[in-house]
Coordinates of C-alpha atoms in Angstrom, one line a residue:
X1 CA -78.4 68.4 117.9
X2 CA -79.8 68.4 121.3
X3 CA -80.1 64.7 123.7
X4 CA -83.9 65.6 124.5
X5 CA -85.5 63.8 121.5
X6 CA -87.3 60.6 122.6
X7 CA -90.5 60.1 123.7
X8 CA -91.2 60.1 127.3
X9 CA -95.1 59.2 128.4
X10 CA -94.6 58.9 131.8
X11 CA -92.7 59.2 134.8
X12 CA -92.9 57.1 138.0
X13 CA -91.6 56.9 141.9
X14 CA -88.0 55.6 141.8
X15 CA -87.6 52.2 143.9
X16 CA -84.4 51.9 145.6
X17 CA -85.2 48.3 146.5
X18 CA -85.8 47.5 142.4
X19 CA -82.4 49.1 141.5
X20 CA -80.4 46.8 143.8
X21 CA -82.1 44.2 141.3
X22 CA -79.6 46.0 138.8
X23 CA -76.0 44.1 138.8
X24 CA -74.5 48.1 138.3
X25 CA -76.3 49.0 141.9
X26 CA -76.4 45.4 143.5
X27 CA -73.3 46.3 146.2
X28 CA -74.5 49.9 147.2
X29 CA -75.8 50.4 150.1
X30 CA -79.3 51.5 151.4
X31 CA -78.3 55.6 151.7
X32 CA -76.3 55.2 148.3
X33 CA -79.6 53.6 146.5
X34 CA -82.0 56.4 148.5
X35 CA -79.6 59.0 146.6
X36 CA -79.7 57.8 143.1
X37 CA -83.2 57.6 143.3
X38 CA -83.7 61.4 144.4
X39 CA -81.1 62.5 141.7
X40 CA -82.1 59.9 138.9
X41 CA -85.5 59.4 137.6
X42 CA -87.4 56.3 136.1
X43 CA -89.0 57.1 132.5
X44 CA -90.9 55.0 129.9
X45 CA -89.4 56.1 126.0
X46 CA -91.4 55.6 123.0
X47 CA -90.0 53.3 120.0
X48 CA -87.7 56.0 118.4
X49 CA -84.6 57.4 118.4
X50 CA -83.2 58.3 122.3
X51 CA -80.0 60.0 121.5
X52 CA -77.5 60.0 118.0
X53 CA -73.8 60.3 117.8
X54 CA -72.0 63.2 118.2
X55 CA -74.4 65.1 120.4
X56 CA -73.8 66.4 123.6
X57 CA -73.7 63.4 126.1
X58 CA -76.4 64.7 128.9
X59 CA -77.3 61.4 129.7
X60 CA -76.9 58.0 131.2
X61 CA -79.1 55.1 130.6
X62 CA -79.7 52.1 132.5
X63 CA -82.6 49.5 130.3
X64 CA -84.6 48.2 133.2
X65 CA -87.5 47.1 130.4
X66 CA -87.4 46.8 126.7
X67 CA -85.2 46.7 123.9
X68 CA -82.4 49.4 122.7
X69 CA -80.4 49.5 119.6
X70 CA -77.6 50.8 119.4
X71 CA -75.5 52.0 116.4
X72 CA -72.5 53.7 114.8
X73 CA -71.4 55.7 111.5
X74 CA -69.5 54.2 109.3
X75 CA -69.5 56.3 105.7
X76 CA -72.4 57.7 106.2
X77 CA -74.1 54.8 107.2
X78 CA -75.5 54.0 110.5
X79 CA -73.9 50.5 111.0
X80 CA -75.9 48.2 113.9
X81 CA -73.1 47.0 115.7
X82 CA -76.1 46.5 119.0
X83 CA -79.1 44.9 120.4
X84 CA -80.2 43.7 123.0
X85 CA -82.9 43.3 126.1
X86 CA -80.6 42.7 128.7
X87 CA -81.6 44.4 132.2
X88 CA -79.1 46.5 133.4
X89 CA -77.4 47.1 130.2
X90 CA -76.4 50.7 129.8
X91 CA -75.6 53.4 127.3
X92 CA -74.4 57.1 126.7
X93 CA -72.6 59.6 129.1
X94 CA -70.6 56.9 130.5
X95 CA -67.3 58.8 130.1
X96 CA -68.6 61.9 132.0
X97 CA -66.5 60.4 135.0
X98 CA -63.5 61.7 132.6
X99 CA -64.8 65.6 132.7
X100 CA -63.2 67.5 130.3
X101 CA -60.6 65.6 129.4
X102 CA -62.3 64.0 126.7
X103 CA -64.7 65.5 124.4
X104 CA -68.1 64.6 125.8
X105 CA -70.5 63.6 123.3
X106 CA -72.4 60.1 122.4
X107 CA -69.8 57.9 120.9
X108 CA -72.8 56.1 119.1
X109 CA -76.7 56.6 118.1
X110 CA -79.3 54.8 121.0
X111 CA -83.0 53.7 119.7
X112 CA -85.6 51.9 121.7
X113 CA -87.2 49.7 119.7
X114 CA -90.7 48.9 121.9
X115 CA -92.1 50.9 124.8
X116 CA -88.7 50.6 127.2
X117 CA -88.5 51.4 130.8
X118 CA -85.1 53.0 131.8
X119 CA -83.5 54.7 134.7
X120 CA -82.2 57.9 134.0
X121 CA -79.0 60.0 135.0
X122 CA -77.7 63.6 134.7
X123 CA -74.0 62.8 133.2
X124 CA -73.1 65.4 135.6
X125 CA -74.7 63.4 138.5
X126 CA -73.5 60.2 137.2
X127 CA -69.7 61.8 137.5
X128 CA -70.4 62.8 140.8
X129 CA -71.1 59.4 141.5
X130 CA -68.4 58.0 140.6
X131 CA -66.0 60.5 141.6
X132 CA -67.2 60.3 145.3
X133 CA -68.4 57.0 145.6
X134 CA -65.3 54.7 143.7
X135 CA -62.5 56.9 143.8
X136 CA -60.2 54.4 143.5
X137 CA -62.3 52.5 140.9
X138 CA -62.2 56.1 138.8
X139 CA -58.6 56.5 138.7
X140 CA -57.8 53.0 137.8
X141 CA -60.1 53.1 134.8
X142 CA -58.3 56.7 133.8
X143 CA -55.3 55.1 133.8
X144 CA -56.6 52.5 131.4
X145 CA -58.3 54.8 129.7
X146 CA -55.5 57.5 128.8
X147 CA -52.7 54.7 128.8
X148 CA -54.6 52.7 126.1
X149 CA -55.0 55.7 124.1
X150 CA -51.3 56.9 125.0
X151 CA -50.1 53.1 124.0
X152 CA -52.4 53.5 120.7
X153 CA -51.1 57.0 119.3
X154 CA -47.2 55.7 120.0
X155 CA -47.4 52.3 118.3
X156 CA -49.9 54.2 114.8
X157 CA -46.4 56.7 115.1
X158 CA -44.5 53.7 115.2
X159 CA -45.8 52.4 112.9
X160 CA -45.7 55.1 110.4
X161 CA -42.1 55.7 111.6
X162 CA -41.4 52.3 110.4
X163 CA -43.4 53.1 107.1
X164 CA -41.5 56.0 106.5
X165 CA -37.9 54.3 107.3
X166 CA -38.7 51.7 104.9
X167 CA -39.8 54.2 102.2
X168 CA -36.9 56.6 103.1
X169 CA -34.6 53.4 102.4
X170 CA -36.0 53.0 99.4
X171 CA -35.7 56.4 97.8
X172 CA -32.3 56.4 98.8
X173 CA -31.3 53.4 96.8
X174 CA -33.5 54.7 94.2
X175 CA -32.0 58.0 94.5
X176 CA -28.6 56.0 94.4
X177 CA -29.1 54.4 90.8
X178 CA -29.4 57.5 88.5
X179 CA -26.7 59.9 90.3
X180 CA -24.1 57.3 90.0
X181 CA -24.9 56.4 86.3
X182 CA -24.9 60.4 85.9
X183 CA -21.1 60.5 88.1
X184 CA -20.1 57.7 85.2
X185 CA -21.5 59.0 82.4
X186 CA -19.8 62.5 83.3
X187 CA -16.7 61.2 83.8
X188 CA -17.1 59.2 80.7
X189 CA -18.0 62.3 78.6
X190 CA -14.6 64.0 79.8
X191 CA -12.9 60.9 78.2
X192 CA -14.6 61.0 75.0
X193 CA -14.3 64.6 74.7
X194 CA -10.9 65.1 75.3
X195 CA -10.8 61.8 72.5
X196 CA -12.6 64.3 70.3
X197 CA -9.9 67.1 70.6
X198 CA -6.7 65.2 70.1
X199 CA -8.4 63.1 67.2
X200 CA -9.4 66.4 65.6
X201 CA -5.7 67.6 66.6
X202 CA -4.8 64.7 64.1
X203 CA -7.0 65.1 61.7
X204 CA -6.0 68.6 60.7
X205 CA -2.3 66.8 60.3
X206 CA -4.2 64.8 57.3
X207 CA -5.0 65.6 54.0
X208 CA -8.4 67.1 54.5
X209 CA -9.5 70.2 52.4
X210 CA -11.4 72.7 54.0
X211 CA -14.5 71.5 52.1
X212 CA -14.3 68.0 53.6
X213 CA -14.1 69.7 57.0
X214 CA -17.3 70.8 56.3
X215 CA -18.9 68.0 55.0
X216 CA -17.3 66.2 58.2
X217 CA -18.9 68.7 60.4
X218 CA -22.2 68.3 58.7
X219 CA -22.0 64.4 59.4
X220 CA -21.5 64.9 62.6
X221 CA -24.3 67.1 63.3
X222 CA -26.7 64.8 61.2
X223 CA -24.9 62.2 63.8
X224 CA -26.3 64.0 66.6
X225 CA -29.8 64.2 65.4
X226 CA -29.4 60.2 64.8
X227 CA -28.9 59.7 68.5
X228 CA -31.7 62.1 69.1
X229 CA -34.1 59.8 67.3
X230 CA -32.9 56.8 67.5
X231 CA -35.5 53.6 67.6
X232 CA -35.9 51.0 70.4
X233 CA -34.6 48.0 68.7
X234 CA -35.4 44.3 69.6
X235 CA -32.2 42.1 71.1
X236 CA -32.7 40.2 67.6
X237 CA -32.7 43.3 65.7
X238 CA -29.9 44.9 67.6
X239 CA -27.9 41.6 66.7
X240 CA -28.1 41.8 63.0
X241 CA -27.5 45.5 62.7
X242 CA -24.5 45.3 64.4
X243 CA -23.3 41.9 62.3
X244 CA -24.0 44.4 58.8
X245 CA -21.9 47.3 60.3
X246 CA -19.4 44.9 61.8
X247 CA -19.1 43.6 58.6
X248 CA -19.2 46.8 56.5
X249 CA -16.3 48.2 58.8
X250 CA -13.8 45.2 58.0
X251 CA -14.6 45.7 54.2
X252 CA -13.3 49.4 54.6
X253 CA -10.5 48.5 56.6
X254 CA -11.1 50.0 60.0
X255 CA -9.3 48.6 62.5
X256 CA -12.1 47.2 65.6
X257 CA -14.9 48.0 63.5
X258 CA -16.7 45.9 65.4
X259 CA -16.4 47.3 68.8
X260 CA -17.3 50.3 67.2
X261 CA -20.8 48.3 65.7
X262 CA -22.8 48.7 68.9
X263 CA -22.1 52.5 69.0
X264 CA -23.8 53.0 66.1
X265 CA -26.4 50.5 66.3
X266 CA -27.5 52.2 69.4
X267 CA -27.4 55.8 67.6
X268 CA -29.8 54.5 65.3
X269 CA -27.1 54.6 62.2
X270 CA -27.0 51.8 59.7
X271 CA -25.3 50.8 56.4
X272 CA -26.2 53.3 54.0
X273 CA -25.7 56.3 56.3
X274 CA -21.8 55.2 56.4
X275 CA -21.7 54.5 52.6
X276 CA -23.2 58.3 52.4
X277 CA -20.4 59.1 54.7
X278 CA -17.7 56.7 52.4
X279 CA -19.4 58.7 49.4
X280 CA -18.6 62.0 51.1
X281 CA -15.2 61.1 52.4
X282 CA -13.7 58.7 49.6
X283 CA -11.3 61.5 48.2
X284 CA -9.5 60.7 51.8
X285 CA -6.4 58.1 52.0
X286 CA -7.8 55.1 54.5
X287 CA -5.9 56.0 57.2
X288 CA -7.8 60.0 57.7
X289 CA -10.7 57.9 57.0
X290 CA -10.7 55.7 59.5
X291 CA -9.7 58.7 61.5
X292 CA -12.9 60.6 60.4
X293 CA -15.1 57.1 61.3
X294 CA -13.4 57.1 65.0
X295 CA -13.9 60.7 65.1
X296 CA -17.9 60.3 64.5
X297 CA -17.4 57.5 66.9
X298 CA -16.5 59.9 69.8
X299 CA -19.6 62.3 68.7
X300 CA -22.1 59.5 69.1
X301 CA -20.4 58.0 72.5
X302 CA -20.7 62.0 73.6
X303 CA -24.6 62.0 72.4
X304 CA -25.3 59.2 74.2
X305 CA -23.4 59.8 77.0
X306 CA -25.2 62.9 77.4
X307 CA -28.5 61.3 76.4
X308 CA -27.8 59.0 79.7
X309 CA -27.0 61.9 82.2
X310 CA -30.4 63.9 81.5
X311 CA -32.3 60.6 81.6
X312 CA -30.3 60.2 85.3
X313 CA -31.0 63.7 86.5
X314 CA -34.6 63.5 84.7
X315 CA -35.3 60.7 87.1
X316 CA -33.5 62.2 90.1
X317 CA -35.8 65.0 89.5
X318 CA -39.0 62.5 89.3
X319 CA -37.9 60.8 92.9
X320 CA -37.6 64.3 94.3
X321 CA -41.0 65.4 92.7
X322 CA -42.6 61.9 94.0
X323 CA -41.4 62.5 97.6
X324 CA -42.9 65.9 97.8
X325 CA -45.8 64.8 96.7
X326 CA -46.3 61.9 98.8
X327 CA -44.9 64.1 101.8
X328 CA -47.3 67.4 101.1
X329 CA -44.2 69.1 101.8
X330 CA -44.8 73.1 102.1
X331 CA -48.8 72.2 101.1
X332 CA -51.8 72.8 103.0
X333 CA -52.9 70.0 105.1
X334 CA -56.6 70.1 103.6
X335 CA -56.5 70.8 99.8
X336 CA -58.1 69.8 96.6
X337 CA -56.2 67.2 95.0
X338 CA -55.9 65.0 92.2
X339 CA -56.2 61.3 93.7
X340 CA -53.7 60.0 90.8
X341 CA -50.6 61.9 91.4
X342 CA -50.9 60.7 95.1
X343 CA -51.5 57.4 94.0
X344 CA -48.6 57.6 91.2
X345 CA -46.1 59.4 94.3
X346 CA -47.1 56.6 96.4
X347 CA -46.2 54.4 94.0
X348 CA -42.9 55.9 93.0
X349 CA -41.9 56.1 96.5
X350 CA -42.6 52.2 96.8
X351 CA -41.2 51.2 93.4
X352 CA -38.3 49.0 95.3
X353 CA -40.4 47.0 98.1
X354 CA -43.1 46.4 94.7
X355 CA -39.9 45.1 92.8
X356 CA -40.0 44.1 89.5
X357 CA -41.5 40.7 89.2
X358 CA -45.0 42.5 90.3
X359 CA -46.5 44.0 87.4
X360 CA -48.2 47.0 88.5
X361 CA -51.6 48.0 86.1
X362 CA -52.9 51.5 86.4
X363 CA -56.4 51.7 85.5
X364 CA -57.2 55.5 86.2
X365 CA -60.7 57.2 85.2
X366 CA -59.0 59.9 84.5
X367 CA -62.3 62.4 84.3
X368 CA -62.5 61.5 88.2
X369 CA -62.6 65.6 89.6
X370 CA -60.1 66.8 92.2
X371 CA -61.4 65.9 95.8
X372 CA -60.8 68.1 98.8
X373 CA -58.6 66.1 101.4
X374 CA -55.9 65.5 103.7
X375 CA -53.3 64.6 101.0
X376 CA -50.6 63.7 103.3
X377 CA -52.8 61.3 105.1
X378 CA -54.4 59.3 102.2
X379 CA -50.7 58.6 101.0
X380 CA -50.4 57.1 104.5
X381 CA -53.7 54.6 103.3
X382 CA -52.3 53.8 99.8
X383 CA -48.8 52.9 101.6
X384 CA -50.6 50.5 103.5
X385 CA -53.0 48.8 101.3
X386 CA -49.7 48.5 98.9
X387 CA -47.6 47.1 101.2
X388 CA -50.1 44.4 102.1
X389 CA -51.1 43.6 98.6
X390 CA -47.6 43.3 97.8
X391 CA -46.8 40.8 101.3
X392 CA -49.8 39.0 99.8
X393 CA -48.0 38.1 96.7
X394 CA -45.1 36.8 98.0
X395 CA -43.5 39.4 95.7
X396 CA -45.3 38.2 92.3
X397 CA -47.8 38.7 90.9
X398 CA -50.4 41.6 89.8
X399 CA -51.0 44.9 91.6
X400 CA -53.8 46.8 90.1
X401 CA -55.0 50.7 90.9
X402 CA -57.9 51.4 89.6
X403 CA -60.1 54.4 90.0
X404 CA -63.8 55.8 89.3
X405 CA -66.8 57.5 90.5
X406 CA -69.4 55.8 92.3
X407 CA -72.3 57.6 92.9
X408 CA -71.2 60.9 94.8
X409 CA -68.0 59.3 95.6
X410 CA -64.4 58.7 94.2
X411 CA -63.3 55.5 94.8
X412 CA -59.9 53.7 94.9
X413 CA -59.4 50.1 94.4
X414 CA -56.2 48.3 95.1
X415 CA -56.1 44.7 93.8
X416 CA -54.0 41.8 94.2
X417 CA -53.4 38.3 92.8
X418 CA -52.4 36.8 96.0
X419 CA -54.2 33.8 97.7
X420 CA -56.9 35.6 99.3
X421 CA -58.0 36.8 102.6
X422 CA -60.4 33.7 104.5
X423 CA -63.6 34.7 105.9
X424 CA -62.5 34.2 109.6
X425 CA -59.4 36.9 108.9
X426 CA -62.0 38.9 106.6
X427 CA -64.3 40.3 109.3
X428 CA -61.4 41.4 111.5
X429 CA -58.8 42.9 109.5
X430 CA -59.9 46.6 110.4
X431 CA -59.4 45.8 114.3
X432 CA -56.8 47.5 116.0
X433 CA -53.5 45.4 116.6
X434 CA -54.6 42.3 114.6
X435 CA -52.6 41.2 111.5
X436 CA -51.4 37.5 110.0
X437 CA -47.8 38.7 109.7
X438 CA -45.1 36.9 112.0
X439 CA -44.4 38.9 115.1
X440 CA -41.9 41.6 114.5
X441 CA -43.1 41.8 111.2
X442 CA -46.7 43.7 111.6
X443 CA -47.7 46.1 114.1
X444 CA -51.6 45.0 113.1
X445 CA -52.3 48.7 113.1
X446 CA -52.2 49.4 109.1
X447 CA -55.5 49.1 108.0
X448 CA -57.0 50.9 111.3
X449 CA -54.4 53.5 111.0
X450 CA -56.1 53.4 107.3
X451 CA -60.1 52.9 108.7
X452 CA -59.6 55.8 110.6
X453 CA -57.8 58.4 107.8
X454 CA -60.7 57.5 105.6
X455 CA -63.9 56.9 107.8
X456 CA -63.5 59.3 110.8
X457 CA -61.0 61.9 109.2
X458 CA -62.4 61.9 105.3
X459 CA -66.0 60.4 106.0
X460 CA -65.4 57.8 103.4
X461 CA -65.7 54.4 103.4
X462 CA -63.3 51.1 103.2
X463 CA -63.9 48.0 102.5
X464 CA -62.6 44.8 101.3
X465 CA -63.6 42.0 98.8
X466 CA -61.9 38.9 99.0
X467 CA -61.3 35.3 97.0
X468 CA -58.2 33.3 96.0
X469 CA -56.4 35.3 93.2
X470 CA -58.7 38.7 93.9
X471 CA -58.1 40.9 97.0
X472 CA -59.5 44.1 96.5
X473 CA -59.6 47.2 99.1
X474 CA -61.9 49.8 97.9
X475 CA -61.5 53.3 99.0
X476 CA -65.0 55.5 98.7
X477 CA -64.4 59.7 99.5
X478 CA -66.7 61.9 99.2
X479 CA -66.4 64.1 96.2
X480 CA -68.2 67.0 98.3
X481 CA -67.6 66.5 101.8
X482 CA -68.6 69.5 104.3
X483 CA -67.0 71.5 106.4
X484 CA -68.0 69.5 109.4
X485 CA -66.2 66.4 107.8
X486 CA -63.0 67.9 108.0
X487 CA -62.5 67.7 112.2
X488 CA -64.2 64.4 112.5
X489 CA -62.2 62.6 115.2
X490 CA -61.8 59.1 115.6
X491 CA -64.8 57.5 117.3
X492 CA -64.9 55.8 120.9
X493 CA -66.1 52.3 121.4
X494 CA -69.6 52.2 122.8
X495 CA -70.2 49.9 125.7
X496 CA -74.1 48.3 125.0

């Protein structure tokens, strides 16, 4: 898109005596003010649009009469963020001092909104300028200019550093949890195992026939499949199983039946299995009985045992699964994705600072399609908007994720039960280095880190909505977005 799209009527002589009127021209002198008018030009511009965002800055505008507008994208939507009639005010290639350091395009979209009277610039001219005329002025304001953006990039990787710190931590004592109940539960299956030969070694001593062997062997398999399929029993339930087998294991005379009661509560056995066992068995004396009991004792203690160390590696292999995903490790940085496995990584990977007295819902539209993205990136925005719903609750209540389609759009909600966000803290929570948190707990860069990932990089949209017991952040990305979309770069604050 080309700069030359206004209206211009007319064009008239330049006045060097009416720009010293100007507060930008007020301290030049008369040979500076004969030069800008030779180089510059005065021009009336129609009600319309003058320049729009992203086009080649070949400009700069000084209002001398009328009325401009000024405006920026935010989703897709021009967002007013300007206007005024102010004399003097100015507008577009003010950066060209920079040259090609920085990418030199309108940072924002200019409209006039009456017949306006402006003087006009080459952005090569104006450089010039500036350059020759205010040397000193021009490297002071690079030197605020780079060292703000310098200061900017190393506190966002600060503060993802400090994000990823706090998750690594996290995985780690999650990570922690399942490998040492699998280290116990291994070392507890060589105990019950080598229980299981020397029993056996004794009950061949006994007075079993070979046909009871079998039938033995046959219990124990049937045992096995027990485990396998064992119920979830209530506390209360649990309780009065293990009072009946308790109970049924003094009446047969086995010595600490019940220490052995929870065993086979929790392998799903009950009463009549052991009288089918008793039934099987009762040729036996009491004592290879008993034995027999202990024997299918040491099976179900093996089951479960074993049952333990795949739900432990099972959920070693989840963590490591979750990291990947929320890291795109060995992925494509742009991909087609589906937005709830990196919300359900993200939310793995946070599953200790969320805790367990926050009771997360998931409330997933689960015919949303697969969205093309920068995976890695929108993990960085669910991090965020999680960790601050969780601060907001003080480490209770509800956190909800919700998704659906609005319009051409997926969109993300992440809700909260906290005390809300007031109005005054409302309209600034997107701005750079603000945030609520005590100092040396917030960097304030979070949600701009996460306005920038999703506006500039994804050309989506965030927003919040806000009352006591109902934060929500919604999170719009387009379910089509073009090719041009994908090297949007963060925009530059415009200076009407």
């Amino acid at each position: 898109m080309t700069e030359e799209i206004a209206t211009r009527t007319s064009h008239e002589v330049c006045d060097p005596a009416e720009l010293r009127t100007l507060f930008l021209f007020e301290k030049l002198t008369d040979e500076q003010l004969e030069w800008l008018c030779a180089d510059g030009k005065i021009e009336y511009i129609e009600p319309g649009p003058v320049f729009h965002e992203g086009a080649p800055a070949t400009c700069f505008y000084v209002l001398m009469d009328g009325e401009v507008r000024i405006t920026k994208l935010s989703g897709g939507t021009e967002i007013e963020i300007n206007r005024t009639d102010f004399r003097g005010a100015y507008a577009g290639a003010w950066t060209a001092y920079l040259g090609d350091n920085v990418e030199q395009n309108y940072t924002g979209s200019m409209y006039v909104t009456r017949k306006s009277r402006f003087f006009v610039l080459d952005a090569g001219t104006f450089a010039r300028m500036m350059r020759d005329w205010f040397p000193m002025a021009v490297h002071l304001l690079e030197g605020a200019f780079y060292g703000n953006r310098n200061t900017n990039q190393r506190v966002a990787e600060r503060e993802r550093l400090l994000a990823l710190g706090s998750l690594s931590a996290g995985l780690t004592h999650e990570l922690n949890n399942p490998a040492a109940a699998a280290v116990r539960a291994t070392s507890g299956l060589r105990d019950r195992v080598a229980g299981m030969r020397h029993k056996l070694a004794m009950m061949a001593e006994g007075k079993f026939t070979p046909e009871a062997f079998v039938t033995l062997v046959r219990l124990q398999e049937e045992a096995a499949e027990k485990v396998a399929k064992a119920p979830e029993l209530t506390t209360m339930e649990a309780s009065d199983r293990e009072e009946a087998l308790g109970e049924w294991f003094e009446n047969h005379d086995i010595s600490g039946g019940w220490d052995l009661a929870p065993n086979f509560v929790q392998a799903g056995i009950d009463v009549d299995w052991l009288e089918t066992v008793h039934g099987a068995l009762q040729e036996c004396p009491n004592k290879v009985f008993e034995g027999a009991i202990r024997w299918l004792n040491y099976t179900i203690e093996t089951e479960l045992l074993m049952n333990e160390i795949a739900d432990s590696t099972a959920r070693i292999s989840t963590l490591v699964g979750a990291a990947k995903q929320y890291s795109q490790m060995d992925r494509a940085p742009f991909q087609v994705v589906d937005l709830h496995e990196l919300l359900d990584s993200t939310l793995v990977m946070m599953g200790r600072k969320i805790g367990d007295t926050i009771k997360v819902v998931k409330d997933y539209d689960r015919l949303l399609p697969q969205i093309p993205c920068y995976a890695a990136e929108l993990n960085q925005v669910w991090t965020n908007l999680i960790d601050n719903a969780v601060y907001a609750m003080g480490g209770e209540g509800t956190l909800t994720v919700r998704t659906y389609q609005e319009s051409d759009c997926a969109a993300v909600e992440i809700g909260d039960t906290g005390p809300g966000v007031p109005d005054e803290v409302l309209r600034r929570v997107f701005e750079p280095f603000f945030t609520t948190k005590p100092v040396g707990e917030g960097t304030g860069l979070g949600l701009d880190i996460s306005f920038r990932i999703v506006v500039n990089k994804h050309n989506g949209d965030i927003r919040v909505e806000s009352e006591p017991g109902n934060t929500r952040f919604i999170v719009r990305l387009p379910l089509h977005p073009s090719t041009e979309d994908r090297h949007n770069q963060a925009p530059e604050v415009t200076d009407v």
